[in-house]
Amino acid sequence: MSPPSAERRRQASLLYLSIVLVALTFLVKIGRTIWINGRFEMLERGHDGILKWKAMIPGGDGIIHLGAHHQPYGISMFHQLRCLDIIRDETVRNRSNGDNISDIGRHCLNYIRQMVMCRGDLELKSFQFASHKNPVDLFGVYECKDWEGFIIL
């Protein structure tokens, strides 16, 4: 198999750049508001919870179509957010009728597990406060370490 032509490499580079620009435009528009300037409640029930999660994913599904044939592409981060929304929905859903987790819920739980294992934050976290009496704050607000640097990319 021969290496890709210069034209094919150029097209791949343009495709990658287009995907990155779409993601960055989206992040600049809403990412700061949700993650940096306010607290985001993952398990918020009802219509408000649904709307907040939907607002994080462009077009509702995070799929962009590029090229003459409108080939669909997705950005991993948006797939992860969509899966977290599905897991959120599975968590807050009334299961009094005995329903089990859906197939898509199982897929998402496995996908998020893979992403954590492949791309997880390896920062060392304390398990207890120095007093050894109180556990760490389980509901702390975390921020991107260099959000501005990410936007500039």
mmCIF file with all atom_site columns, C-alpha atoms in Angstrom, residues 37-138:
data_model
loop_
_atom_site.group_PDB
_atom_site.id
_atom_site.type_symbol
_atom_site.label_atom_id
_atom_site.label_alt_id
_atom_site.label_comp_id
_atom_site.label_asym_id
_atom_site.label_entity_id
_atom_site.label_seq_id
_atom_site.pdbx_PDB_ins_code
_atom_site.Cartn_x
_atom_site.Cartn_y
_atom_site.Cartn_z
_atom_site.occupancy
_atom_site.B_iso_or_equiv
_atom_site.pdbx_formal_charge
_atom_site.auth_seq_id
_atom_site.auth_comp_id
_atom_site.auth_asym_id
_atom_site.auth_atom_id
_atom_site.pdbx_PDB_model_num
ATOM 1   C CA . ASN A 1 37  ? -18.997 30.606 35.680 1.00 0.00 ? 37  ASN A CA 1
ATOM 2   C CA . GLY A 1 38  ? -21.511 28.401 37.423 1.00 0.00 ? 38  GLY A CA 1
ATOM 3   C CA . ARG A 1 39  ? -22.215 25.123 39.090 1.00 0.00 ? 39  ARG A CA 1
ATOM 4   C CA . PHE A 1 40  ? -23.635 22.448 36.835 1.00 0.00 ? 40  PHE A CA 1
ATOM 5   C CA . GLU A 1 41  ? -25.944 19.888 38.426 1.00 0.00 ? 41  GLU A CA 1
ATOM 6   C CA . MET A 1 42  ? -25.488 16.546 36.705 1.00 0.00 ? 42  MET A CA 1
ATOM 7   C CA . LEU A 1 43  ? -28.585 14.927 38.137 1.00 0.00 ? 43  LEU A CA 1
ATOM 8   C CA . GLU A 1 44  ? -31.017 17.795 37.732 1.00 0.00 ? 44  GLU A CA 1
ATOM 9   C CA . ARG A 1 45  ? -34.409 16.311 36.965 1.00 0.00 ? 45  ARG A CA 1
ATOM 10  C CA . GLY A 1 46  ? -37.045 17.383 34.527 1.00 0.00 ? 46  GLY A CA 1
ATOM 11  C CA . HIS A 1 47  ? -37.096 19.723 31.594 1.00 0.00 ? 47  HIS A CA 1
ATOM 12  C CA . ASP A 1 48  ? -34.409 22.103 32.936 1.00 0.00 ? 48  ASP A CA 1
ATOM 13  C CA . GLY A 1 49  ? -31.926 19.262 33.367 1.00 0.00 ? 49  GLY A CA 1
ATOM 14  C CA . ILE A 1 50  ? -32.575 18.023 29.843 1.00 0.00 ? 50  ILE A CA 1
ATOM 15  C CA . LEU A 1 51  ? -32.144 21.508 28.365 1.00 0.00 ? 51  LEU A CA 1
ATOM 16  C CA . LYS A 1 52  ? -28.850 22.118 30.186 1.00 0.00 ? 52  LYS A CA 1
ATOM 17  C CA . TRP A 1 53  ? -27.368 18.892 28.885 1.00 0.00 ? 53  TRP A CA 1
ATOM 18  C CA . LYS A 1 54  ? -28.651 19.456 25.346 1.00 0.00 ? 54  LYS A CA 1
ATOM 19  C CA . ALA A 1 55  ? -27.114 22.955 25.326 1.00 0.00 ? 55  ALA A CA 1
ATOM 20  C CA . MET A 1 56  ? -23.638 21.481 25.763 1.00 0.00 ? 56  MET A CA 1
ATOM 21  C CA . ILE A 1 57  ? -23.761 19.474 22.547 1.00 0.00 ? 57  ILE A CA 1
ATOM 22  C CA . PRO A 1 58  ? -23.911 21.364 19.230 1.00 0.00 ? 58  PRO A CA 1
ATOM 23  C CA . GLY A 1 59  ? -26.924 20.502 17.131 1.00 0.00 ? 59  GLY A CA 1
ATOM 24  C CA . GLY A 1 60  ? -28.172 18.214 19.896 1.00 0.00 ? 60  GLY A CA 1
ATOM 25  C CA . ASP A 1 61  ? -26.065 15.252 18.783 1.00 0.00 ? 61  ASP A CA 1
ATOM 26  C CA . GLY A 1 62  ? -22.563 16.682 18.234 1.00 0.00 ? 62  GLY A CA 1
ATOM 27  C CA . ILE A 1 63  ? -22.372 15.345 14.680 1.00 0.00 ? 63  ILE A CA 1
ATOM 28  C CA . ILE A 1 64  ? -20.943 17.558 11.964 1.00 0.00 ? 64  ILE A CA 1
ATOM 29  C CA . HIS A 1 65  ? -21.125 16.822 8.240  1.00 0.00 ? 65  HIS A CA 1
ATOM 30  C CA . LEU A 1 66  ? -18.144 17.724 6.092  1.00 0.00 ? 66  LEU A CA 1
ATOM 31  C CA . GLY A 1 67  ? -17.134 17.452 2.478  1.00 0.00 ? 67  GLY A CA 1
ATOM 32  C CA . ALA A 1 68  ? -19.071 17.117 -0.739 1.00 0.00 ? 68  ALA A CA 1
ATOM 33  C CA . HIS A 1 69  ? -20.747 13.917 0.476  1.00 0.00 ? 69  HIS A CA 1
ATOM 34  C CA . HIS A 1 70  ? -21.599 15.379 3.905  1.00 0.00 ? 70  HIS A CA 1
ATOM 35  C CA . GLN A 1 71  ? -19.668 12.639 5.688  1.00 0.00 ? 71  GLN A CA 1
ATOM 36  C CA . PRO A 1 72  ? -20.674 12.569 9.393  1.00 0.00 ? 72  PRO A CA 1
ATOM 37  C CA . TYR A 1 73  ? -17.980 13.077 12.024 1.00 0.00 ? 73  TYR A CA 1
ATOM 38  C CA . GLY A 1 74  ? -18.158 13.310 15.760 1.00 0.00 ? 74  GLY A CA 1
ATOM 39  C CA . ILE A 1 75  ? -15.786 14.745 18.326 1.00 0.00 ? 75  ILE A CA 1
ATOM 40  C CA . SER A 1 76  ? -14.994 12.353 21.156 1.00 0.00 ? 76  SER A CA 1
ATOM 41  C CA . MET A 1 77  ? -15.684 14.989 23.821 1.00 0.00 ? 77  MET A CA 1
ATOM 42  C CA . PHE A 1 78  ? -19.246 15.473 22.528 1.00 0.00 ? 78  PHE A CA 1
ATOM 43  C CA . HIS A 1 79  ? -19.771 11.688 22.430 1.00 0.00 ? 79  HIS A CA 1
ATOM 44  C CA . GLN A 1 80  ? -18.637 11.579 26.060 1.00 0.00 ? 80  GLN A CA 1
ATOM 45  C CA . LEU A 1 81  ? -21.035 14.383 27.030 1.00 0.00 ? 81  LEU A CA 1
ATOM 46  C CA . ARG A 1 82  ? -23.895 12.685 25.189 1.00 0.00 ? 82  ARG A CA 1
ATOM 47  C CA . CYS A 1 83  ? -23.138 9.448  27.036 1.00 0.00 ? 83  CYS A CA 1
ATOM 48  C CA . LEU A 1 84  ? -23.068 11.248 30.376 1.00 0.00 ? 84  LEU A CA 1
ATOM 49  C CA . ASP A 1 85  ? -26.483 12.698 29.525 1.00 0.00 ? 85  ASP A CA 1
ATOM 50  C CA . ILE A 1 86  ? -27.786 9.202  28.767 1.00 0.00 ? 86  ILE A CA 1
ATOM 51  C CA . ILE A 1 87  ? -26.343 7.913  32.057 1.00 0.00 ? 87  ILE A CA 1
ATOM 52  C CA . ARG A 1 88  ? -27.926 10.925 33.830 1.00 0.00 ? 88  ARG A CA 1
ATOM 53  C CA . ASP A 1 89  ? -31.279 10.056 32.285 1.00 0.00 ? 89  ASP A CA 1
ATOM 54  C CA . GLU A 1 90  ? -30.907 6.396  33.276 1.00 0.00 ? 90  GLU A CA 1
ATOM 55  C CA . THR A 1 91  ? -30.039 7.473  36.841 1.00 0.00 ? 91  THR A CA 1
ATOM 56  C CA . VAL A 1 92  ? -32.992 9.813  37.408 1.00 0.00 ? 92  VAL A CA 1
ATOM 57  C CA . ARG A 1 93  ? -35.551 7.668  35.556 1.00 0.00 ? 93  ARG A CA 1
ATOM 58  C CA . ASN A 1 94  ? -38.345 6.105  37.608 1.00 0.00 ? 94  ASN A CA 1
ATOM 59  C CA . ARG A 1 95  ? -37.749 2.346  37.648 1.00 0.00 ? 95  ARG A CA 1
ATOM 60  C CA . SER A 1 96  ? -40.767 1.339  39.721 1.00 0.00 ? 96  SER A CA 1
ATOM 61  C CA . ASN A 1 97  ? -41.959 -0.829 36.818 1.00 0.00 ? 97  ASN A CA 1
ATOM 62  C CA . GLY A 1 98  ? -38.787 -2.960 36.978 1.00 0.00 ? 98  GLY A CA 1
ATOM 63  C CA . ASP A 1 99  ? -37.066 -1.581 33.869 1.00 0.00 ? 99  ASP A CA 1
ATOM 64  C CA . ASN A 1 100 ? -33.361 -2.332 33.588 1.00 0.00 ? 100 ASN A CA 1
ATOM 65  C CA . ILE A 1 101 ? -30.676 -0.090 32.144 1.00 0.00 ? 101 ILE A CA 1
ATOM 66  C CA . SER A 1 102 ? -31.009 0.267  28.359 1.00 0.00 ? 102 SER A CA 1
ATOM 67  C CA . ASP A 1 103 ? -28.525 -1.067 25.795 1.00 0.00 ? 103 ASP A CA 1
ATOM 68  C CA . ILE A 1 104 ? -27.444 2.500  24.995 1.00 0.00 ? 104 ILE A CA 1
ATOM 69  C CA . GLY A 1 105 ? -26.969 3.096  28.734 1.00 0.00 ? 105 GLY A CA 1
ATOM 70  C CA . ARG A 1 106 ? -24.704 0.038  28.921 1.00 0.00 ? 106 ARG A CA 1
ATOM 71  C CA . HIS A 1 107 ? -22.764 1.230  25.866 1.00 0.00 ? 107 HIS A CA 1
ATOM 72  C CA . CYS A 1 108 ? -22.296 4.657  27.425 1.00 0.00 ? 108 CYS A CA 1
ATOM 73  C CA . LEU A 1 109 ? -21.149 3.335  30.777 1.00 0.00 ? 109 LEU A CA 1
ATOM 74  C CA . ASN A 1 110 ? -18.561 1.168  29.012 1.00 0.00 ? 110 ASN A CA 1
ATOM 75  C CA . TYR A 1 111 ? -17.502 4.024  26.705 1.00 0.00 ? 111 TYR A CA 1
ATOM 76  C CA . ILE A 1 112 ? -16.991 6.436  29.617 1.00 0.00 ? 112 ILE A CA 1
ATOM 77  C CA . ARG A 1 113 ? -15.024 3.720  31.448 1.00 0.00 ? 113 ARG A CA 1
ATOM 78  C CA . GLN A 1 114 ? -12.746 3.404  28.410 1.00 0.00 ? 114 GLN A CA 1
ATOM 79  C CA . MET A 1 115 ? -12.270 7.170  28.171 1.00 0.00 ? 115 MET A CA 1
ATOM 80  C CA . VAL A 1 116 ? -11.390 7.451  31.871 1.00 0.00 ? 116 VAL A CA 1
ATOM 81  C CA . MET A 1 117 ? -8.890  4.613  31.577 1.00 0.00 ? 117 MET A CA 1
ATOM 82  C CA . CYS A 1 118 ? -7.345  5.960  28.361 1.00 0.00 ? 118 CYS A CA 1
ATOM 83  C CA . ARG A 1 119 ? -7.425  9.697  29.087 1.00 0.00 ? 119 ARG A CA 1
ATOM 84  C CA . GLY A 1 120 ? -7.891  9.959  32.831 1.00 0.00 ? 120 GLY A CA 1
ATOM 85  C CA . ASP A 1 121 ? -6.439  12.708 35.010 1.00 0.00 ? 121 ASP A CA 1
ATOM 86  C CA . LEU A 1 122 ? -3.498  11.240 36.929 1.00 0.00 ? 122 LEU A CA 1
ATOM 87  C CA . GLU A 1 123 ? -3.353  14.050 39.501 1.00 0.00 ? 123 GLU A CA 1
ATOM 88  C CA . LEU A 1 124 ? -2.889  12.719 43.035 1.00 0.00 ? 124 LEU A CA 1
ATOM 89  C CA . LYS A 1 125 ? -5.946  13.473 45.211 1.00 0.00 ? 125 LYS A CA 1
ATOM 90  C CA . SER A 1 126 ? -6.090  13.327 49.013 1.00 0.00 ? 126 SER A CA 1
ATOM 91  C CA . PHE A 1 127 ? -8.548  10.785 50.346 1.00 0.00 ? 127 PHE A CA 1
ATOM 92  C CA . GLN A 1 128 ? -9.098  12.628 53.648 1.00 0.00 ? 128 GLN A CA 1
ATOM 93  C CA . PHE A 1 129 ? -8.473  16.071 55.056 1.00 0.00 ? 129 PHE A CA 1
ATOM 94  C CA . ALA A 1 130 ? -5.302  16.400 57.119 1.00 0.00 ? 130 ALA A CA 1
ATOM 95  C CA . SER A 1 131 ? -7.414  15.991 60.293 1.00 0.00 ? 131 SER A CA 1
ATOM 96  C CA . HIS A 1 132 ? -8.228  12.394 59.247 1.00 0.00 ? 132 HIS A CA 1
ATOM 97  C CA . LYS A 1 133 ? -11.753 13.017 60.551 1.00 0.00 ? 133 LYS A CA 1
ATOM 98  C CA . ASN A 1 134 ? -13.608 14.383 57.552 1.00 0.00 ? 134 ASN A CA 1
ATOM 99  C CA . PRO A 1 135 ? -13.671 13.032 54.008 1.00 0.00 ? 135 PRO A CA 1
ATOM 100 C CA . VAL A 1 136 ? -12.709 15.282 51.139 1.00 0.00 ? 136 VAL A CA 1
ATOM 101 C CA . ASP A 1 137 ? -15.355 17.479 49.529 1.00 0.00 ? 137 ASP A CA 1
ATOM 102 C CA . LEU A 1 138 ? -17.073 15.071 47.144 1.00 0.00 ? 138 LEU A CA 1
#
